Short mmCIF file of C-alpha atoms in Angstrom, two decimals:
data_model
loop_
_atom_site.label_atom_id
_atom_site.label_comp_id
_atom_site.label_asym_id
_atom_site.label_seq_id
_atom_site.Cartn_x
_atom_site.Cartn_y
_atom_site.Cartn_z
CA UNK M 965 -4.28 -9.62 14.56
CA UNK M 966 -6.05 -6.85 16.60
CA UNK M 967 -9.06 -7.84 15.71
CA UNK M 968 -8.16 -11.75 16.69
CA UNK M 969 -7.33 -10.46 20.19
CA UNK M 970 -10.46 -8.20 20.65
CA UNK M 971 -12.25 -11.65 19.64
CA UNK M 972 -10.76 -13.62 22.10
CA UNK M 973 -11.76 -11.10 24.79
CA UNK M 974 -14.95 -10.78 24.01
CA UNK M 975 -15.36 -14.58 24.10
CA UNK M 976 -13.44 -15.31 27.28
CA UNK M 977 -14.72 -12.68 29.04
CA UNK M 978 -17.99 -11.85 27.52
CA UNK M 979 -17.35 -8.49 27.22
CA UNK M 980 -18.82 -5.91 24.55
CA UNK M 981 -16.62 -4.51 21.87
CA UNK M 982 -16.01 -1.06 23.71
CA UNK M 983 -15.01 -3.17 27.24
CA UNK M 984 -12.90 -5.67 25.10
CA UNK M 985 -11.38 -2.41 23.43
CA UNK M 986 -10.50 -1.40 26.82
CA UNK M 987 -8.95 -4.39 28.06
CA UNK M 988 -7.16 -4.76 24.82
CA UNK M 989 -5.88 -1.14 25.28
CA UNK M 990 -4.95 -2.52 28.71
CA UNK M 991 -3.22 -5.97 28.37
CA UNK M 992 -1.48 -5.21 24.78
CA UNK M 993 -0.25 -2.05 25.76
CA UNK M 994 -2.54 0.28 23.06
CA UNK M 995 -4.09 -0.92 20.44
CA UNK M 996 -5.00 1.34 17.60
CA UNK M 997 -7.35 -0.45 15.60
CA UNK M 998 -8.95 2.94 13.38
#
């Protein structure tokens, strides 16, 4: 599932993994993904 959302930021907003990471941290409220 973490790795679904990551995707879908990285498509919609063309970001890199590390920026995507970041939002994800952001919108989802942490996500640990080790």
């Amino acid at each position: 599932m973490t790795d679904m959302r990551i995707t879908h930021l990285r498509h919609r907003f063309g970001l890199s993994e590390g920026q995507a990471r970041l939002y994800a941290d952001l919108c989802f409220g942490g996500v640990r993904n080790v």
